[in-house]
CSV table of N, CA and C in Angstrom, one decimal:
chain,number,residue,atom,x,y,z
D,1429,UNK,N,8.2,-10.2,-11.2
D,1429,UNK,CA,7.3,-9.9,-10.1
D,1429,UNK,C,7.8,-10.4,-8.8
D,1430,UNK,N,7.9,-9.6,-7.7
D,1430,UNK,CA,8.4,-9.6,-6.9
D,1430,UNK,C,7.6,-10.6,-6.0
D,1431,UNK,N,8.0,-11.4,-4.9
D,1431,UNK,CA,6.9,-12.6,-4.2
D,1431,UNK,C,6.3,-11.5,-3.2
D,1432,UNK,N,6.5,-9.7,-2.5
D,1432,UNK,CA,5.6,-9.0,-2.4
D,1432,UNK,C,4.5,-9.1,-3.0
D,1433,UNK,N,4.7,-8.2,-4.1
D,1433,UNK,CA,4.0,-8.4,-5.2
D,1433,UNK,C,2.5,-9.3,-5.5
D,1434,UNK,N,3.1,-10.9,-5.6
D,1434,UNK,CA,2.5,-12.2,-6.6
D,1434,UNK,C,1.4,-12.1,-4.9
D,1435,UNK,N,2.1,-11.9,-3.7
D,1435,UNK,CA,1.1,-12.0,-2.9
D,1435,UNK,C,0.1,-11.1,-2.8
D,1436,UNK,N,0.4,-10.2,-2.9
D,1436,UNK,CA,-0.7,-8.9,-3.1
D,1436,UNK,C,-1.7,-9.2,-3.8
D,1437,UNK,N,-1.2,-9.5,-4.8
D,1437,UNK,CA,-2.6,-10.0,-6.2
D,1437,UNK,C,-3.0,-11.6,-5.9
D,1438,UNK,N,-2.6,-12.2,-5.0
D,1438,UNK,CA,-3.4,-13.3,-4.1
D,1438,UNK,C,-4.5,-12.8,-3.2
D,1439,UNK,N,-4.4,-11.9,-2.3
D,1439,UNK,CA,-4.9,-11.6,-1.7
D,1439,UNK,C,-6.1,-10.6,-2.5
D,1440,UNK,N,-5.7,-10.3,-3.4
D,1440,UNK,CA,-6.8,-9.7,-3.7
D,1440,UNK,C,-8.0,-9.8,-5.0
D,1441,UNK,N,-7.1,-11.1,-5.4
D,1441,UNK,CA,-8.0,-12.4,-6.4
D,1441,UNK,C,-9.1,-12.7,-5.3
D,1442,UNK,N,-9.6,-12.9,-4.3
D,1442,UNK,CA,-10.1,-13.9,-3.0
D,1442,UNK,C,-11.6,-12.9,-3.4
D,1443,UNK,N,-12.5,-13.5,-3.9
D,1443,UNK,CA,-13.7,-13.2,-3.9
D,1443,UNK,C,-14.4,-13.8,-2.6
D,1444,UNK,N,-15.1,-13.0,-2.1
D,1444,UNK,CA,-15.3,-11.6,-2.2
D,1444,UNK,C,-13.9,-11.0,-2.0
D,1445,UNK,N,-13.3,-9.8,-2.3
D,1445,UNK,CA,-11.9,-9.2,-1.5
D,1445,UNK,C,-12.3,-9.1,-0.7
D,1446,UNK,N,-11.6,-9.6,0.7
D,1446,UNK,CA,-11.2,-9.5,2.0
D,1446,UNK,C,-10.7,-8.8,2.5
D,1447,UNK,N,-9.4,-8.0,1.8
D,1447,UNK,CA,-8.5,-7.0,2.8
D,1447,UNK,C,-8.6,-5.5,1.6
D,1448,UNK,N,-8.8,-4.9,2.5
D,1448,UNK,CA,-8.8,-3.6,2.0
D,1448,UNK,C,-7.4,-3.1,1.9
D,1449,UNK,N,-6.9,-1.8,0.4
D,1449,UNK,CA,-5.7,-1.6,0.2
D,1449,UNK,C,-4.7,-1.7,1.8
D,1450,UNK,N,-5.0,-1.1,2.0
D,1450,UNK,CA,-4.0,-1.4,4.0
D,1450,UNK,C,-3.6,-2.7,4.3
D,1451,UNK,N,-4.8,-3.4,4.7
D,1451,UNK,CA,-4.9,-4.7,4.8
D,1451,UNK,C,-3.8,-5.6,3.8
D,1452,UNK,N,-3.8,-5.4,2.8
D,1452,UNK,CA,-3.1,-5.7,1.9
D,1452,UNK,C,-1.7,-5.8,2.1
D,1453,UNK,N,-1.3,-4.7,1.9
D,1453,UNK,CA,0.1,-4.2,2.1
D,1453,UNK,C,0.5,-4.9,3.4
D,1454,UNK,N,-0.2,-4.5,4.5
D,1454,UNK,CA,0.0,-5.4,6.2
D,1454,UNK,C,0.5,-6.5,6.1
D,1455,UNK,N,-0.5,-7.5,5.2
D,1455,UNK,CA,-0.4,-8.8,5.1
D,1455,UNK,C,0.4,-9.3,4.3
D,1456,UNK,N,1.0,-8.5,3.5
D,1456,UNK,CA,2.4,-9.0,2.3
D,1456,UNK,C,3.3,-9.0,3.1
D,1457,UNK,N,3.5,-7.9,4.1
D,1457,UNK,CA,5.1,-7.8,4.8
D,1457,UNK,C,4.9,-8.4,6.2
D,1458,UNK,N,3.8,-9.2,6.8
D,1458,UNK,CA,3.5,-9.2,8.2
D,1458,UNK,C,4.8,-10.5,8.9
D,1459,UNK,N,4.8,-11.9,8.0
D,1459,UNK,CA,5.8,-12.0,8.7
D,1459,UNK,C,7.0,-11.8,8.9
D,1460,UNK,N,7.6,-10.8,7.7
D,1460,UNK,CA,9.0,-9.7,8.2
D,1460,UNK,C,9.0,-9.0,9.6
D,1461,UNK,N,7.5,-8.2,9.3
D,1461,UNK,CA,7.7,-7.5,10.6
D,1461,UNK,C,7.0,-7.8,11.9
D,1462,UNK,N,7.2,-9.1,12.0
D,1462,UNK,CA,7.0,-10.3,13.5
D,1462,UNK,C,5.4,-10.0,13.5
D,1463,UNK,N,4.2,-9.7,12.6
D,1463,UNK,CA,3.5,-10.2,12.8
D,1463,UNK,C,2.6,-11.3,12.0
D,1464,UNK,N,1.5,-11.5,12.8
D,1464,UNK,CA,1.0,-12.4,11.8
D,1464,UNK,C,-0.1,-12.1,11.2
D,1465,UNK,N,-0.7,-12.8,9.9
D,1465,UNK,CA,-1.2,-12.0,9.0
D,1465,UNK,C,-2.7,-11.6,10.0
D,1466,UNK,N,-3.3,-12.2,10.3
D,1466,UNK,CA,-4.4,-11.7,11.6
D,1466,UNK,C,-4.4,-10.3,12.0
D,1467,UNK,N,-3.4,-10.1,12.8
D,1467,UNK,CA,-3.2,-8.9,13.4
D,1467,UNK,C,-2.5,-8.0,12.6
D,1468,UNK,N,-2.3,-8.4,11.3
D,1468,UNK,CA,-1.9,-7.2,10.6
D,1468,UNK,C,-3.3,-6.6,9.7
D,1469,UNK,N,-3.5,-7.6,9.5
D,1469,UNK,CA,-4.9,-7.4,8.7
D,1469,UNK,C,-5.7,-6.3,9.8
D,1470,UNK,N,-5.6,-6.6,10.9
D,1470,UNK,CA,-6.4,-5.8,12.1
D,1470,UNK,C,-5.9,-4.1,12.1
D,1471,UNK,N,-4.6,-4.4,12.3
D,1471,UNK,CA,-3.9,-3.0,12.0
D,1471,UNK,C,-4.6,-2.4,11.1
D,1472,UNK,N,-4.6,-3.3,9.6
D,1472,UNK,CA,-4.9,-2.0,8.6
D,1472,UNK,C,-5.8,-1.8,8.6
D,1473,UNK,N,-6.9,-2.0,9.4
D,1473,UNK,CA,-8.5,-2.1,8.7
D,1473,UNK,C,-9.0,-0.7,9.0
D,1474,UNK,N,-8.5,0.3,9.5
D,1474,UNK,CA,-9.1,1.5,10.0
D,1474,UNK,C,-8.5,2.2,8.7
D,1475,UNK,N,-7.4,2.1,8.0
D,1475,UNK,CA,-6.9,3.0,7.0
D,1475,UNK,C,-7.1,2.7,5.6
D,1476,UNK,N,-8.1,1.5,5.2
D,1476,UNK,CA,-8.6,1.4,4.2
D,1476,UNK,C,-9.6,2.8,3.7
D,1477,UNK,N,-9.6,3.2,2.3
D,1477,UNK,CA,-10.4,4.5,1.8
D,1477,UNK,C,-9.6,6.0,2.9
D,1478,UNK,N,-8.7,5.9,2.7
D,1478,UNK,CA,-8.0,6.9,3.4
D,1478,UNK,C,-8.5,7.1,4.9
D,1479,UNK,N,-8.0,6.2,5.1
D,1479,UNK,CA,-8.8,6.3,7.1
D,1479,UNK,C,-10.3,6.1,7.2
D,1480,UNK,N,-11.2,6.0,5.9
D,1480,UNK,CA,-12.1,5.8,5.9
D,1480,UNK,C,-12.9,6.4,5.7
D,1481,UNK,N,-12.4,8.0,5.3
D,1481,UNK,CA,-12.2,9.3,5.8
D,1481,UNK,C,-12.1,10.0,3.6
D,1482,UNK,N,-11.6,9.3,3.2
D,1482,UNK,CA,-11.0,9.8,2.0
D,1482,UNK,C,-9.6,10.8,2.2
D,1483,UNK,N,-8.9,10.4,3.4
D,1483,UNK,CA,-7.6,11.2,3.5
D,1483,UNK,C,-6.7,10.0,3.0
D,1484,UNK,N,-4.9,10.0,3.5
D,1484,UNK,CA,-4.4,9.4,3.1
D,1484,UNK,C,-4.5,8.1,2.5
D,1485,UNK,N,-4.0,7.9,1.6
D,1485,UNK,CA,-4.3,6.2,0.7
D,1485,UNK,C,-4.1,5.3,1.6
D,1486,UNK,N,-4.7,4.2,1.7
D,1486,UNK,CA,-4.4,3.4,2.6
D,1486,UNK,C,-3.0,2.3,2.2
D,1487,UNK,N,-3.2,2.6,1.2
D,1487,UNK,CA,-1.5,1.2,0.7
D,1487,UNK,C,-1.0,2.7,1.2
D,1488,UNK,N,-0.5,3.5,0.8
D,1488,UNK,CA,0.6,4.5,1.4
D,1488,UNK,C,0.6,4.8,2.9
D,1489,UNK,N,-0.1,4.9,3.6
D,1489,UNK,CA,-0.3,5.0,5.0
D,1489,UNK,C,0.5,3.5,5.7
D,1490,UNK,N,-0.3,2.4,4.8
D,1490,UNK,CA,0.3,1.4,5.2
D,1490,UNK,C,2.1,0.7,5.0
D,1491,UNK,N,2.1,1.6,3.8
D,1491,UNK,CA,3.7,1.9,3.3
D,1491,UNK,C,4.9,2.3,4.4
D,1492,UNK,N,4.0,3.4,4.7
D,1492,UNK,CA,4.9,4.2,6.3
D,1492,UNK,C,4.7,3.1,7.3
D,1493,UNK,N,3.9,2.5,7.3
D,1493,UNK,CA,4.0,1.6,8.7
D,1493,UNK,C,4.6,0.2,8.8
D,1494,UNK,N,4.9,-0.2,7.7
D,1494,UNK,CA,5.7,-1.1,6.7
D,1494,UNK,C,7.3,-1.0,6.9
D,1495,UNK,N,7.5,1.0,6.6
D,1495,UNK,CA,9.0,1.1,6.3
D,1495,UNK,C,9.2,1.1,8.1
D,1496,UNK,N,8.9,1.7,8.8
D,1496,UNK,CA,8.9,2.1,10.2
D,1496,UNK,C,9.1,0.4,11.1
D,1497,UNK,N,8.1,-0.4,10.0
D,1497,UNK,CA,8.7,-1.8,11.2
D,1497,UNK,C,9.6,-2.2,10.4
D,1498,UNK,N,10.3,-1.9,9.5
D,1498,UNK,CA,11.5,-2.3,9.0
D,1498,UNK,C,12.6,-1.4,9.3
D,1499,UNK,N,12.8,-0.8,10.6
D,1499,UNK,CA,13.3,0.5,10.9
D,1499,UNK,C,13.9,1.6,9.6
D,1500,UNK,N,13.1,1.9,9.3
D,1500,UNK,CA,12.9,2.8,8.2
D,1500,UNK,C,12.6,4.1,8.8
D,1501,UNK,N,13.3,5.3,9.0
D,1501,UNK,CA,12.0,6.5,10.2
D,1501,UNK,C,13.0,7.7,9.5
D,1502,UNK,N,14.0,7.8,8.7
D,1502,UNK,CA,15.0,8.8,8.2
D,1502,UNK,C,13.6,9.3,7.8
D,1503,UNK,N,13.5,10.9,7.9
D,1503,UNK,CA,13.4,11.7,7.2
D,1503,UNK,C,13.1,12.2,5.8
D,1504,UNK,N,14.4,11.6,5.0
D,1504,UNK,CA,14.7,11.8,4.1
D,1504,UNK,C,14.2,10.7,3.0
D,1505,UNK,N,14.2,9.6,3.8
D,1505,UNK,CA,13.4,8.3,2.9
D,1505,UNK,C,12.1,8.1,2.8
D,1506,UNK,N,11.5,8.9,4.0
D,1506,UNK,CA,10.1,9.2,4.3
D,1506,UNK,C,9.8,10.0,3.2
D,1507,UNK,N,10.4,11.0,3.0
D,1507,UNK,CA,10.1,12.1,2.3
D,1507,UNK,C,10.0,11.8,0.2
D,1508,UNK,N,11.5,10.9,0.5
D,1508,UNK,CA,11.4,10.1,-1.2
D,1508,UNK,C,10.2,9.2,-1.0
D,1509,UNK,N,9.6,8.3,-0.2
D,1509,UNK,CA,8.5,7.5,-0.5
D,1509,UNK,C,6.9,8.3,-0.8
D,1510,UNK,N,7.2,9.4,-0.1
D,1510,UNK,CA,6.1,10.1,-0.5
D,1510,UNK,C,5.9,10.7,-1.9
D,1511,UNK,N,6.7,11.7,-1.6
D,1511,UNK,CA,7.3,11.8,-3.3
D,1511,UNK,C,7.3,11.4,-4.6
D,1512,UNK,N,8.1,9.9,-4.9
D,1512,UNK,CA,7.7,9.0,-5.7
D,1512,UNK,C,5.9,8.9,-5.5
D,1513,UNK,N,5.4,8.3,-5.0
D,1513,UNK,CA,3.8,7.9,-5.1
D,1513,UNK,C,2.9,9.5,-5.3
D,1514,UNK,N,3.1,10.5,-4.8
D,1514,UNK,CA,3.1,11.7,-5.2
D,1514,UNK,C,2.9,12.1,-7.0
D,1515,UNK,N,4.6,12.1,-7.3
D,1515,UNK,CA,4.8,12.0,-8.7
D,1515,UNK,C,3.9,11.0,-9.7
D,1516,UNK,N,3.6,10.2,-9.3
D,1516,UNK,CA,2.7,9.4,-10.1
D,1516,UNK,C,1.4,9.5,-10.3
D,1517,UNK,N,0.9,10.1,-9.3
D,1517,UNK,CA,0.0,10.7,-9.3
D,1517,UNK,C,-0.8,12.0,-9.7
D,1518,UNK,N,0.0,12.7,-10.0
D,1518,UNK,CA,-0.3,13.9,-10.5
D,1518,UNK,C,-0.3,14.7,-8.7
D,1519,UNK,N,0.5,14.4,-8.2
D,1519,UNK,CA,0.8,15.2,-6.5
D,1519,UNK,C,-0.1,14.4,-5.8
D,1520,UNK,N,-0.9,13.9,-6.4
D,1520,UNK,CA,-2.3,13.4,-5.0
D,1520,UNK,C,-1.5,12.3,-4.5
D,1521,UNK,N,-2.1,12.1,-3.1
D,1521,UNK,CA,-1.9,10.7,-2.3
D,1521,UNK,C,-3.1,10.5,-1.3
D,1522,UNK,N,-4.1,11.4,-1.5
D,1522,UNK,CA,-5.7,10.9,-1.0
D,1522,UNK,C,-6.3,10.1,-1.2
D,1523,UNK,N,-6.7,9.2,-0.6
D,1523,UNK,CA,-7.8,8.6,-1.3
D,1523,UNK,C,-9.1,9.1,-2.4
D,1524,UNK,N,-9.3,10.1,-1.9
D,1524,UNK,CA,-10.9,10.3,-2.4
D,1524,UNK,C,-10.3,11.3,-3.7
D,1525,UNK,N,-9.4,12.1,-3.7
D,1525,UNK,CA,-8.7,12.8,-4.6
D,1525,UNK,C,-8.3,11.4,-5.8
D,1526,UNK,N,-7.3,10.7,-5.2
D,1526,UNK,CA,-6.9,9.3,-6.3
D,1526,UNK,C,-8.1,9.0,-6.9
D,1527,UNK,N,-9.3,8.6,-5.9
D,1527,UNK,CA,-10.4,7.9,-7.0
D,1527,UNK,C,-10.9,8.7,-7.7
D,1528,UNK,N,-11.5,10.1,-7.5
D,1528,UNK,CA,-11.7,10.5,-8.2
D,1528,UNK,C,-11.3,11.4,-9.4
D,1529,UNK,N,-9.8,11.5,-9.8
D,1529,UNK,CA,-9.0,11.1,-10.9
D,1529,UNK,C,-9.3,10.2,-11.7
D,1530,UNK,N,-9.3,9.1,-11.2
D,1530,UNK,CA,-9.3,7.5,-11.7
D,1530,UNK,C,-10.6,7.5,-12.4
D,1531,UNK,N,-11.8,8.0,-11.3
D,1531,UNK,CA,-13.1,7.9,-12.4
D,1531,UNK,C,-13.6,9.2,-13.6
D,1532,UNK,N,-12.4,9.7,-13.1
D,1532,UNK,CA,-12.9,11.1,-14.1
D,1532,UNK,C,-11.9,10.7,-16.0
D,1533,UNK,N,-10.7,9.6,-15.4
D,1533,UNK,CA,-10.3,8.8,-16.8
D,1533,UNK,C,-11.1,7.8,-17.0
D,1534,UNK,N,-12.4,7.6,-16.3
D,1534,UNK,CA,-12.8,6.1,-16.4
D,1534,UNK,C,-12.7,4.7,-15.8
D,1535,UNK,N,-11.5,4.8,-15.0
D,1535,UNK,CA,-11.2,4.0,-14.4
D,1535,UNK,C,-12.2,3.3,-13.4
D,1536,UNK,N,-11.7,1.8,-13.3
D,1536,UNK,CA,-13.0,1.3,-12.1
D,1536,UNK,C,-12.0,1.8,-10.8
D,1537,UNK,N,-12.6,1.6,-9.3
D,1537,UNK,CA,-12.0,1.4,-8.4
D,1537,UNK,C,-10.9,0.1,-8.4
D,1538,UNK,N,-11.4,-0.9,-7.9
D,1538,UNK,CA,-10.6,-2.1,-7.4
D,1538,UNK,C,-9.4,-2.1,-9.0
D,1539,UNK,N,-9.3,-2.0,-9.9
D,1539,UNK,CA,-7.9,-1.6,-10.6
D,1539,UNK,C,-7.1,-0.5,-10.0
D,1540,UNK,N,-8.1,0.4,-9.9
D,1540,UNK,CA,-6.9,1.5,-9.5
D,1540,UNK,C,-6.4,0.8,-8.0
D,1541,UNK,N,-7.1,0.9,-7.0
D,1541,UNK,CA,-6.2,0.4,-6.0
D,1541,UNK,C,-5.5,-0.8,-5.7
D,1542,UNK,N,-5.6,-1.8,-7.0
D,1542,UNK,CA,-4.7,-2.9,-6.9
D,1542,UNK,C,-3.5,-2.2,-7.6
D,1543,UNK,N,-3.5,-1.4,-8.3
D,1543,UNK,CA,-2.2,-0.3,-8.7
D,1543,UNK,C,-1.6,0.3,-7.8
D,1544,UNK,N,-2.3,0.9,-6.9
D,1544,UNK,CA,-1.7,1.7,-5.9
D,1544,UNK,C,-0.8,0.9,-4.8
D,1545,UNK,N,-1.3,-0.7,-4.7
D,1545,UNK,CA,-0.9,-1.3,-3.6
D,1545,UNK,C,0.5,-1.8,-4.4
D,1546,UNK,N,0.4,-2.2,-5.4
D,1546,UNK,CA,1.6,-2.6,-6.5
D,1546,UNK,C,2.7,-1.6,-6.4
D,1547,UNK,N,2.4,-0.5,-6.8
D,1547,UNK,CA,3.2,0.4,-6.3
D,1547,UNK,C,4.0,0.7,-5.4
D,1548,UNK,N,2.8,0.9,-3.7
D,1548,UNK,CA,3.2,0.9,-2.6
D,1548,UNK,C,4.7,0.1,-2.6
D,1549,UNK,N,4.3,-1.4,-2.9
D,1549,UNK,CA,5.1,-2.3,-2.6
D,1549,UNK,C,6.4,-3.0,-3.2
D,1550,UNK,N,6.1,-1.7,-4.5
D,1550,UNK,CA,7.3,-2.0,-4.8
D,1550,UNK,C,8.1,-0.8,-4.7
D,1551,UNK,N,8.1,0.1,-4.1
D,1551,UNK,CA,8.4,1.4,-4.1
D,1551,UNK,C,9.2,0.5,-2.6
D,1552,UNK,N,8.7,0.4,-1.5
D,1552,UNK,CA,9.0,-0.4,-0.1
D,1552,UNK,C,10.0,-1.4,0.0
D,1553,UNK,N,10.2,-2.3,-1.5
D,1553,UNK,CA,11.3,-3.3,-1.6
D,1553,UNK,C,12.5,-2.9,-2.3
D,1554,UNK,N,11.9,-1.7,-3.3
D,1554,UNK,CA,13.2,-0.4,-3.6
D,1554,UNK,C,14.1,-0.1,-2.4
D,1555,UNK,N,13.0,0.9,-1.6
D,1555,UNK,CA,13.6,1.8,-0.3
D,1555,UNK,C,14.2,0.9,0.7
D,1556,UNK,N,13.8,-0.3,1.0
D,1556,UNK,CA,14.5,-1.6,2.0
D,1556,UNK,C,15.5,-2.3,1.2
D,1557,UNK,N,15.7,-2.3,0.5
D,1557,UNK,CA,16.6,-3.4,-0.3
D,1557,UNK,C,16.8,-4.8,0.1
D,1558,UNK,N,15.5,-5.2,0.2
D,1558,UNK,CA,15.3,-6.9,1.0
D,1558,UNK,C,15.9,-6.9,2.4
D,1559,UNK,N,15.7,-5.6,3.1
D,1559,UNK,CA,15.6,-5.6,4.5
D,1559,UNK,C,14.3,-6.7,5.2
């Protein structure tokens, strides 16, 4: 398990959970990308539940904005990170589409999206190679 990773599932042991999937992701990579966990937590907080909205996932939204401060912006790596989390999916990368997948096998929420952040984030230390 990657120390991404072990921190993700710190952050999201913290009863009550505190950071929403975004938030999450923000706060694993924040002091890579010069910030601090504060203001990354702030970043994410509009793109938890797909913007809030049930559109994009927010660990994936937050993925793109992860690779991008890691100058990550090719096209082409954009396009594999989507992709990958796509494929796993059965094509979805909505929020409101993922969950309700998830509850139509049963699944609770807060599993599925401590999966999805798992993912995110290891899909991000794939694509970076300890950038």
């Amino acid at each position: 398990m990657s120390k991404h990773t072990e921190r993700a599932k710190e952050l999201r042991s913290e009863v009550p959970v505190s950071s929403n999937c975004a938030q999450t992701v923000m706060r694993v990579y924040a002091k890579e990308i010069g910030l601090d966990e504060d203001l990354a937590a702030a970043i994410g907080s509009n793109f938890g539940g797909g913007m809030r909205c049930g559109a994009t996932c927010g660990a994936i939204a937050a993925g793109y904005m992860v690779l991008g401060a890691k100058g990550i912006e090719a096209p082409a790596v954009l396009n594999e990170f989507r992709k990958c989390m796509a494929k796993k999916h059965d094509g979805m990368t909505d929020c409101a589409d993922l969950l309700r997948a998830n509850a139509a096998k049963g699944g609770e929420k807060k599993p599925h999206c401590d999966n999805m952040i798992e993912e995110v984030i290891t899909l991000i230390d794939e694509l970076t190679d300890g950038r």
